[in-house]
mmCIF file of C-alpha atoms in Angstrom:
data_model
loop_
_atom_site.group_PDB
_atom_site.id
_atom_site.type_symbol
_atom_site.label_atom_id
_atom_site.label_comp_id
_atom_site.label_asym_id
_atom_site.label_seq_id
_atom_site.Cartn_x
_atom_site.Cartn_y
_atom_site.Cartn_z
ATOM 1 C CA MET A 1 68.825 117.110 76.986
ATOM 2 C CA ASP A 2 68.442 113.597 78.324
ATOM 3 C CA ALA A 3 67.161 113.115 81.846
ATOM 4 C CA ILE A 4 69.794 112.523 84.494
ATOM 5 C CA LYS A 5 69.940 108.908 85.590
ATOM 6 C CA VAL A 6 71.048 107.905 89.066
ATOM 7 C CA ILE A 7 72.820 104.566 89.205
ATOM 8 C CA GLN A 8 73.411 102.642 92.427
ATOM 9 C CA VAL A 9 76.900 101.229 92.119
ATOM 10 C CA LYS A 10 77.903 100.206 95.682
ATOM 11 C CA GLU A 11 81.177 98.793 94.546
ATOM 12 C CA ASP A 12 84.602 99.183 96.083
ATOM 13 C CA VAL A 13 87.082 100.745 93.656
ATOM 14 C CA ARG A 14 89.415 97.823 94.439
ATOM 15 C CA ALA A 15 86.790 95.250 93.359
ATOM 16 C CA ASN A 16 87.922 95.196 89.709
ATOM 17 C CA ASN A 17 91.493 94.696 90.826
ATOM 18 C CA ASP A 18 90.478 91.906 93.208
ATOM 19 C CA ARG A 19 88.709 90.054 90.377
ATOM 20 C CA ALA A 20 91.700 90.447 88.066
ATOM 21 C CA ALA A 21 93.997 89.233 90.857
ATOM 22 C CA ASP A 22 91.873 86.128 91.503
ATOM 23 C CA ALA A 23 91.892 85.268 87.792
ATOM 24 C CA LEU A 24 95.664 85.724 87.579
ATOM 25 C CA ARG A 25 96.181 83.550 90.680
ATOM 26 C CA GLU A 26 94.145 80.772 89.035
ATOM 27 C CA ARG A 27 96.231 80.935 85.873
ATOM 28 C CA LEU A 28 99.451 80.808 87.894
ATOM 29 C CA ARG A 29 98.095 77.832 89.828
ATOM 30 C CA ASP A 30 97.417 76.017 86.536
ATOM 31 C CA ALA A 31 100.890 76.906 85.272
ATOM 32 C CA GLY A 32 102.489 75.640 88.507
ATOM 33 C CA THR A 33 104.266 78.951 89.079
ATOM 34 C CA LEU A 34 104.237 80.419 92.573
ATOM 35 C CA LEU A 35 104.210 84.224 92.567
ATOM 36 C CA ILE A 36 105.446 85.815 95.783
ATOM 37 C CA ASN A 37 104.636 89.444 96.458
ATOM 38 C CA LEU A 38 107.672 90.787 98.305
ATOM 39 C CA MET A 39 106.968 94.021 100.122
ATOM 40 C CA SER A 40 109.025 96.315 102.354
ATOM 41 C CA SER A 41 110.335 99.825 102.871
ATOM 42 C CA PRO A 42 113.023 101.117 100.509
ATOM 43 C CA GLY A 43 116.440 99.959 101.654
ATOM 44 C CA SER A 44 115.272 96.939 103.671
ATOM 45 C CA GLY A 45 117.576 94.646 101.708
ATOM 46 C CA LYS A 46 115.131 93.031 99.265
ATOM 47 C CA THR A 47 117.584 92.880 96.389
ATOM 48 C CA THR A 48 120.444 91.657 98.611
ATOM 49 C CA LEU A 49 118.198 88.953 100.055
ATOM 50 C CA LEU A 50 117.024 87.918 96.588
ATOM 51 C CA SER A 51 120.599 87.710 95.299
ATOM 52 C CA ALA A 52 121.620 85.501 98.252
ATOM 53 C CA THR A 53 118.471 83.379 97.759
ATOM 54 C CA LEU A 54 119.237 82.885 94.062
ATOM 55 C CA ASP A 55 122.782 81.805 94.908
ATOM 56 C CA ARG A 56 121.302 79.027 97.064
ATOM 57 C CA LEU A 57 118.253 77.966 95.071
ATOM 58 C CA SER A 58 118.836 78.643 91.386
ATOM 59 C CA TYR A 59 120.336 75.158 90.912
ATOM 60 C CA GLU A 60 117.138 73.425 92.053
ATOM 61 C CA LEU A 61 114.364 75.881 91.135
ATOM 62 C CA SER A 62 113.760 78.036 88.063
ATOM 63 C CA ILE A 63 113.269 81.515 89.438
ATOM 64 C CA GLY A 64 112.081 84.761 87.885
ATOM 65 C CA VAL A 65 112.216 88.220 89.432
ATOM 66 C CA MET A 66 110.129 91.253 88.551
ATOM 67 C CA GLU A 67 111.630 94.383 90.020
ATOM 68 C CA ALA A 68 109.187 97.246 90.398
ATOM 69 C CA ASP A 69 110.557 100.702 90.955
ATOM 70 C CA VAL A 70 109.565 104.210 90.106
ATOM 71 C CA ASP A 71 112.661 104.422 87.911
ATOM 72 C CA SER A 72 116.037 102.788 87.000
ATOM 73 C CA ASP A 73 116.929 99.174 86.241
ATOM 74 C CA VAL A 74 119.884 98.593 88.587
ATOM 75 C CA ASP A 75 118.002 95.949 90.613
ATOM 76 C CA ALA A 76 117.049 93.855 87.574
ATOM 77 C CA HIS A 77 120.687 93.748 86.441
ATOM 78 C CA THR A 78 121.800 92.721 89.935
ATOM 79 C CA VAL A 79 119.399 89.779 90.280
ATOM 80 C CA ALA A 80 119.939 88.688 86.668
ATOM 81 C CA SER A 81 123.653 88.374 87.432
ATOM 82 C CA HIS A 82 122.690 85.903 90.198
ATOM 83 C CA GLY A 83 120.882 83.564 87.821
ATOM 84 C CA ALA A 84 117.274 84.767 87.672
ATOM 85 C CA ARG A 85 115.138 85.531 84.670
ATOM 86 C CA ALA A 86 114.584 89.207 85.436
ATOM 87 C CA ILE A 87 112.515 92.106 84.240
ATOM 88 C CA GLN A 88 112.298 95.684 85.468
ATOM 89 C CA LEU A 89 108.875 97.282 85.796
ATOM 90 C CA HIS A 90 108.621 101.057 85.936
ATOM 91 C CA THR A 91 105.513 102.177 87.733
ATOM 92 C CA GLY A 92 105.801 105.710 86.350
ATOM 93 C CA GLY A 93 105.301 107.344 89.719
ATOM 94 C CA MET A 94 102.696 104.897 91.028
ATOM 95 C CA CYS A 95 103.389 103.821 94.594
ATOM 96 C CA HIS A 96 102.174 100.217 94.320
ATOM 97 C CA LEU A 97 101.589 97.477 91.774
ATOM 98 C CA ASP A 98 98.139 96.198 90.909
ATOM 99 C CA ALA A 99 97.034 92.962 89.263
ATOM 100 C CA ALA A 100 96.989 94.402 85.736
ATOM 101 C CA MET A 101 100.564 95.702 85.980
ATOM 102 C CA THR A 102 101.691 92.394 87.465
ATOM 103 C CA GLU A 103 100.074 90.422 84.684
ATOM 104 C CA GLN A 104 101.657 92.651 82.046
ATOM 105 C CA GLY A 105 105.059 92.131 83.662
ATOM 106 C CA LEU A 106 104.613 88.359 83.782
ATOM 107 C CA ARG A 107 103.585 88.310 80.138
ATOM 108 C CA ASN A 108 106.645 90.304 79.101
ATOM 109 C CA MET A 109 108.997 88.183 81.177
ATOM 110 C CA GLY A 110 107.376 84.854 80.270
ATOM 111 C CA ILE A 111 106.631 82.377 83.062
ATOM 112 C CA GLU A 112 107.068 79.184 81.072
ATOM 113 C CA GLY A 113 109.183 76.723 83.034
ATOM 114 C CA LEU A 114 109.404 78.939 86.120
ATOM 115 C CA ASP A 115 108.693 77.399 89.545
ATOM 116 C CA LEU A 116 108.877 80.639 91.444
ATOM 117 C CA VAL A 117 108.555 84.322 90.616
ATOM 118 C CA PHE A 118 109.350 87.098 93.073
ATOM 119 C CA LEU A 119 107.508 90.328 92.556
ATOM 120 C CA GLU A 120 109.627 92.954 94.245
ATOM 121 C CA ASN A 121 106.959 95.537 94.959
ATOM 122 C CA VAL A 122 107.572 99.279 95.215
ATOM 123 C CA GLY A 123 109.303 100.120 98.497
ATOM 124 C CA ASN A 124 106.628 101.333 100.896
ATOM 125 C CA LEU A 125 104.647 99.818 103.768
ATOM 126 C CA ILE A 126 101.250 101.304 102.956
ATOM 127 C CA CYS A 127 99.460 100.767 99.664
ATOM 128 C CA PRO A 128 101.262 97.615 98.436
ATOM 129 C CA ALA A 129 99.375 95.965 101.329
ATOM 130 C CA GLU A 130 96.022 97.182 99.973
ATOM 131 C CA PHE A 131 96.265 95.992 96.392
ATOM 132 C CA ASP A 132 96.085 92.306 95.560
ATOM 133 C CA THR A 133 98.584 91.542 92.798
ATOM 134 C CA GLY A 134 97.438 87.971 92.187
ATOM 135 C CA ALA A 135 100.355 86.531 94.154
ATOM 136 C CA GLY A 136 100.038 83.157 95.874
ATOM 137 C CA ALA A 137 101.888 84.348 98.966
ATOM 138 C CA LYS A 138 102.718 87.681 100.556
ATOM 139 C CA VAL A 139 106.055 88.143 102.223
ATOM 140 C CA MET A 140 107.188 91.332 103.895
ATOM 141 C CA ILE A 141 110.688 92.267 104.934
ATOM 142 C CA LEU A 142 111.358 94.468 107.914
ATOM 143 C CA SER A 143 115.010 95.296 108.413
ATOM 144 C CA ALA A 144 116.235 95.469 111.994
ATOM 145 C CA PRO A 145 117.339 99.140 111.717
ATOM 146 C CA GLU A 146 113.728 100.138 110.947
ATOM 147 C CA GLY A 147 112.726 99.242 114.506
ATOM 148 C CA HIS A 148 110.463 96.791 116.309
ATOM 149 C CA ASP A 149 107.604 99.293 116.538
ATOM 150 C CA LYS A 150 106.687 99.169 112.830
ATOM 151 C CA PRO A 151 103.780 96.678 113.215
ATOM 152 C CA LEU A 152 102.112 99.278 115.425
ATOM 153 C CA LYS A 153 102.566 102.009 112.844
ATOM 154 C CA TYR A 154 101.753 100.072 109.654
ATOM 155 C CA PRO A 155 99.293 97.435 110.887
ATOM 156 C CA LEU A 156 97.770 96.459 107.524
ATOM 157 C CA MET A 157 101.099 95.383 106.016
ATOM 158 C CA PHE A 158 101.667 93.019 108.933
ATOM 159 C CA GLU A 159 98.063 91.775 108.887
ATOM 160 C CA VAL A 160 98.148 90.686 105.241
ATOM 161 C CA SER A 161 101.603 89.038 105.194
ATOM 162 C CA ASP A 162 101.991 85.260 105.382
ATOM 163 C CA LEU A 163 105.640 85.584 106.325
ATOM 164 C CA VAL A 164 107.498 88.421 108.027
ATOM 165 C CA ILE A 165 111.240 88.359 107.393
ATOM 166 C CA VAL A 166 113.398 90.341 109.779
ATOM 167 C CA SER A 167 116.467 91.193 107.732
ATOM 168 C CA LYS A 168 119.881 92.617 108.628
ATOM 169 C CA MET A 169 119.887 90.751 111.962
ATOM 170 C CA ASP A 170 123.700 91.013 111.946
ATOM 171 C CA VAL A 171 123.430 94.728 112.762
ATOM 172 C CA ALA A 172 120.455 94.465 115.172
ATOM 173 C CA PRO A 173 122.596 95.037 118.319
ATOM 174 C CA TYR A 174 123.615 98.481 117.037
ATOM 175 C CA PHE A 175 120.024 99.664 116.665
ATOM 176 C CA ASP A 176 118.430 98.701 120.013
ATOM 177 C CA PHE A 177 116.281 96.290 118.036
ATOM 178 C CA ASP A 178 114.207 94.001 120.285
ATOM 179 C CA LEU A 179 113.217 90.832 118.413
ATOM 180 C CA GLU A 180 110.884 89.623 121.181
ATOM 181 C CA GLU A 181 109.074 92.935 121.186
ATOM 182 C CA LEU A 182 108.733 92.744 117.392
ATOM 183 C CA GLN A 183 107.312 89.215 117.599
ATOM 184 C CA LYS A 184 104.791 90.405 120.177
ATOM 185 C CA ASN A 185 103.796 93.368 117.986
ATOM 186 C CA VAL A 186 103.412 91.195 114.874
ATOM 187 C CA ARG A 187 101.377 88.522 116.729
ATOM 188 C CA MET A 188 98.987 91.190 117.955
ATOM 189 C CA ARG A 189 98.208 92.085 114.328
ATOM 190 C CA ASN A 190 98.514 88.678 112.761
ATOM 191 C CA PRO A 191 98.609 85.573 114.980
ATOM 192 C CA ASN A 192 99.147 83.299 111.935
ATOM 193 C CA ALA A 193 102.230 84.998 110.471
ATOM 194 C CA THR A 194 105.522 83.141 110.410
ATOM 195 C CA ILE A 195 108.407 85.342 111.581
ATOM 196 C CA LEU A 196 111.869 84.619 110.263
ATOM 197 C CA PRO A 197 114.927 86.584 111.464
ATOM 198 C CA LEU A 198 117.862 86.375 109.058
ATOM 199 C CA SER A 199 120.927 88.043 107.636
ATOM 200 C CA ALA A 200 121.726 87.663 103.950
ATOM 201 C CA LYS A 201 125.225 88.872 104.776
ATOM 202 C CA THR A 202 126.184 86.297 107.451
ATOM 203 C CA GLY A 203 123.826 83.566 106.200
ATOM 204 C CA GLU A 204 121.979 83.357 109.546
ATOM 205 C CA GLY A 205 118.404 82.148 108.968
ATOM 206 C CA MET A 206 118.926 81.627 105.225
ATOM 207 C CA ASP A 207 118.384 77.857 105.467
ATOM 208 C CA ALA A 208 115.023 78.353 107.159
ATOM 209 C CA TRP A 209 114.003 80.882 104.471
ATOM 210 C CA CYS A 210 115.041 78.548 101.632
ATOM 211 C CA ASP A 211 113.142 75.679 103.286
ATOM 212 C CA TRP A 212 110.049 77.881 103.578
ATOM 213 C CA LEU A 213 110.323 78.642 99.839
ATOM 214 C CA ARG A 214 110.829 74.984 98.852
ATOM 215 C CA LYS A 215 107.775 73.983 100.856
ATOM 216 C CA ALA A 216 105.645 76.841 99.454
ATOM 217 C CA VAL A 217 106.591 75.936 95.858
ATOM 218 C CA LYS A 218 105.834 72.252 96.489
ATOM 219 C CA GLU A 219 102.440 73.025 98.019
ATOM 220 C CA TRP A 220 101.557 75.410 95.187
ATOM 221 C CA LYS A 221 102.124 72.721 92.572
ATOM 222 C CA VAL A 222 99.872 70.136 94.285
ATOM 223 C CA MET B 1 100.795 109.998 94.644
ATOM 224 C CA HIS B 2 98.832 107.214 96.335
ATOM 225 C CA GLU B 3 95.561 109.066 95.747
ATOM 226 C CA LEU B 4 96.291 109.339 92.021
ATOM 227 C CA GLY B 5 96.543 105.547 91.797
ATOM 228 C CA ILE B 6 93.165 105.269 93.537
ATOM 229 C CA VAL B 7 91.701 107.775 91.064
ATOM 230 C CA PHE B 8 92.965 105.675 88.135
ATOM 231 C CA HIS B 9 91.202 102.620 89.605
ATOM 232 C CA MET B 10 88.026 104.690 90.055
ATOM 233 C CA ILE B 11 88.146 105.922 86.475
ATOM 234 C CA ASP B 12 88.484 102.366 85.121
ATOM 235 C CA THR B 13 85.409 101.299 87.088
ATOM 236 C CA LEU B 14 83.423 104.401 86.115
ATOM 237 C CA GLN B 15 84.183 103.962 82.413
ATOM 238 C CA GLU B 16 82.854 100.420 82.598
ATOM 239 C CA ILE B 17 79.707 101.485 84.409
ATOM 240 C CA ALA B 18 79.120 104.308 81.923
ATOM 241 C CA ALA B 19 79.417 101.876 79.011
ATOM 242 C CA GLN B 20 77.105 99.314 80.633
ATOM 243 C CA ASN B 21 74.450 101.970 81.284
ATOM 244 C CA GLU B 22 74.942 103.843 78.000
ATOM 245 C CA LEU B 23 75.924 107.085 79.704
ATOM 246 C CA THR B 24 77.842 109.613 77.635
ATOM 247 C CA ALA B 25 78.529 112.002 80.517
ATOM 248 C CA ILE B 26 78.762 111.389 84.252
ATOM 249 C CA SER B 27 77.898 114.550 86.191
ATOM 250 C CA LYS B 28 78.384 113.387 89.770
ATOM 251 C CA VAL B 29 80.110 110.567 91.645
ATOM 252 C CA ASN B 30 79.325 109.874 95.295
ATOM 253 C CA LEU B 31 82.164 108.086 97.018
ATOM 254 C CA ARG B 32 82.088 106.532 100.501
ATOM 255 C CA LEU B 33 85.554 106.832 101.981
ATOM 256 C CA GLY B 34 86.576 104.989 105.141
ATOM 257 C CA GLU B 35 88.254 106.974 107.897
ATOM 258 C CA VAL B 36 91.207 104.543 107.993
ATOM 259 C CA SER B 37 91.329 103.740 104.262
ATOM 260 C CA GLY B 38 94.627 105.600 103.998
ATOM 261 C CA VAL B 39 93.174 107.951 101.391
ATOM 262 C CA LEU B 40 93.122 111.689 102.106
ATOM 263 C CA PRO B 41 89.929 113.297 100.736
ATOM 264 C CA ASP B 42 91.559 116.619 99.787
ATOM 265 C CA TYR B 43 94.349 114.934 97.832
ATOM 266 C CA LEU B 44 91.852 112.583 96.214
ATOM 267 C CA VAL B 45 89.718 115.482 94.956
ATOM 268 C CA ASP B 46 92.825 117.290 93.627
ATOM 269 C CA CYS B 47 93.891 114.174 91.726
ATOM 270 C CA TRP B 48 90.342 113.660 90.508
ATOM 271 C CA ASP B 49 90.108 117.191 89.136
ATOM 272 C CA TRP B 50 93.314 116.642 87.190
ATOM 273 C CA ALA B 51 92.545 113.145 85.910
ATOM 274 C CA LYS B 52 88.878 113.645 84.959
ATOM 275 C CA LYS B 53 89.856 116.178 82.281
ATOM 276 C CA ARG B 54 91.705 113.376 80.513
ATOM 277 C CA THR B 55 88.638 111.124 80.482
ATOM 278 C CA ASP B 56 85.838 111.802 77.971
ATOM 279 C CA VAL B 57 82.915 110.640 80.062
ATOM 280 C CA LEU B 58 84.068 112.515 83.192
ATOM 281 C CA GLN B 59 84.731 116.013 81.803
ATOM 282 C CA GLU B 60 82.128 117.700 84.034
ATOM 283 C CA ALA B 61 81.981 115.129 86.817
ATOM 284 C CA VAL B 62 81.949 116.357 90.411
ATOM 285 C CA LEU B 63 83.325 114.069 93.108
ATOM 286 C CA GLU B 64 81.435 114.112 96.415
ATOM 287 C CA VAL B 65 83.219 112.340 99.259
ATOM 288 C CA GLU B 66 81.296 111.040 102.258
ATOM 289 C CA GLN B 67 83.402 109.896 105.208
ATOM 290 C CA VAL B 68 82.618 106.520 106.770
ATOM 291 C CA ASP B 69 83.650 106.500 110.433
ATOM 292 C CA ALA B 70 85.926 103.635 111.448
ATOM 293 C CA VAL B 71 84.253 101.185 113.848
ATOM 294 C CA THR B 72 85.843 98.133 115.456
ATOM 295 C CA VAL B 73 84.023 95.197 117.059
ATOM 296 C CA CYS B 74 85.442 93.192 119.964
ATOM 297 C CA ASN B 75 85.253 89.418 119.495
ATOM 298 C CA ASP B 76 85.342 88.845 123.252
ATOM 299 C CA CYS B 77 82.700 91.216 124.655
ATOM 300 C CA GLY B 78 80.820 91.828 121.401
ATOM 301 C CA LYS B 79 80.739 95.618 121.813
ATOM 302 C CA THR B 80 81.745 98.103 119.145
ATOM 303 C CA TYR B 81 83.842 101.225 119.573
ATOM 304 C CA PRO B 82 85.368 104.047 117.468
ATOM 305 C CA THR B 83 88.630 102.768 115.997
ATOM 306 C CA VAL B 84 90.663 105.930 115.672
ATOM 307 C CA PRO B 85 90.959 106.978 119.339
ATOM 308 C CA GLN B 86 91.119 103.395 120.693
ATOM 309 C CA GLY B 87 93.060 101.362 118.142
ATOM 310 C CA LYS B 88 93.190 97.576 118.385
ATOM 311 C CA THR B 89 92.498 97.276 122.125
ATOM 312 C CA CYS B 90 88.841 97.124 123.209
ATOM 313 C CA PRO B 91 88.098 100.023 125.609
ATOM 314 C CA HIS B 92 85.287 97.975 127.232
ATOM 315 C CA CYS B 93 87.193 94.789 128.180
ATOM 316 C CA GLN B 94 90.827 95.529 127.137
ATOM 317 C CA SER B 95 90.863 92.542 124.761
ATOM 318 C CA PRO B 96 93.206 92.764 121.742
ATOM 319 C CA ASN B 97 90.945 90.296 119.880
ATOM 320 C CA THR B 98 89.171 92.900 117.768
ATOM 321 C CA VAL B 99 88.199 93.275 114.116
ATOM 322 C CA LEU B 100 87.630 96.372 112.025
ATOM 323 C CA LEU B 101 83.973 96.559 110.896
ATOM 324 C CA HIS B 102 83.996 99.818 108.920
ATOM 325 C CA GLY B 103 86.590 102.314 107.855
ATOM 326 C CA LEU B 104 88.478 100.728 104.960
ATOM 327 C CA GLU B 105 85.806 101.568 102.359
ATOM 328 C CA ILE B 106 86.714 103.223 99.059
ATOM 329 C CA GLU B 107 83.301 102.601 97.564
ATOM 330 C CA ILE B 108 81.552 104.192 94.631
ATOM 331 C CA ASP B 109 78.065 104.576 96.086
ATOM 332 C CA THR B 110 76.002 106.212 93.330
ATOM 333 C CA ILE B 111 76.676 108.068 90.111
ATOM 334 C CA GLU B 112 74.558 110.528 88.160
ATOM 335 C CA GLY B 113 74.761 111.021 84.448
ATOM 336 C CA CYS B 114 73.000 110.980 81.112
#
C-alpha cells in the first residue's frame, strides 16, 4: 500500500466559488449587463416589487429575471407577464445560489442585449449572504411586517448589502414597525448601505428605487 | 440543508486537490470551522457521511472538525474580545466600531490520503 501523504490545503471551501464569481462578474462587466443579487426572506414581496419595477422600466431598459426557488415556476410566469426575459431556476433543495448555478442560469436565459438582470435568490436571510454569485450589486428586501430588529438577528445579510429596501411600507403602521430604529440597526452593521423605504402597492418610494437602478446600470456600463 | 450545500462545495475542492496531488483515496480531512460561520458541526458531519459515499475518492474519508473561536477586534481601543457573548459592542470601551477577526472560517486545513 502506498504511504499516506499529508497535504496542507489551508483553503476556505468558499474560495473556489469566490474565484468563479469574480470571473463571472468580469464577463458581465464586458457584456455591459448588471446582475443584481436580490435577497430576502420568503414572502417579503420580491416578485411584487419586480413586477412593479418592470412596469416602470421595461420601456427604457432590457431586463431579465432569474427566479430561484426550491420548486415551482409561478414566479417566472408572473415576471414574464410584466415584460421581462425570465427563467426559473430550481435549486433542488439547496438553500442558496452559488456562482456556478448563476452562470448556468444566465447561459440558459441568454444575456445578449440585456442591461439588467435580477437574480431572485432563494428566500432566506442566512446563506445567500455568504455565497458570492458574481453579481455586481447586492440588494436585500426587508418587509415592514418582518420587524425592525432583523439587522440585529441576521447581521451578515445587512453587512453585505449595497442597498436595503424596506418593502410593504403601506402596512407598516399595523405592525409597530419603527423605520428610525431600523435605520439605526442597519447603520450599526453597515454604515455605507443605502436604505430605501417603499411600497410597490401604493407606489411610494418607487421613483427613488427606479432612479437607483438607472444610475447603477449607467455606472456599470462605464 | 445548508450544511449539505457546504459539503458539496467541500467535495468539489477536495476532488480538485486529489487530482492535483494524484491521490486515489482521501482518508482524512481536517476542517477548521468558525464559531459564527453558521455551520453546525453535527449536521455537517451527517451530510458528509451521506455525500462521501457518492464520491469515489472519499469513500473512506473521515471528517475531523476543529472549532475556531470567534474573536472581534475593536477599531477604537485596539483590544480583542470573544464575539459570541459580547456581539458587536466592545466590552472594553463600548464602541460599536468593531470588526470580526476570526470565526467565519470554513477552511480545509490538511488532508491525508494516498
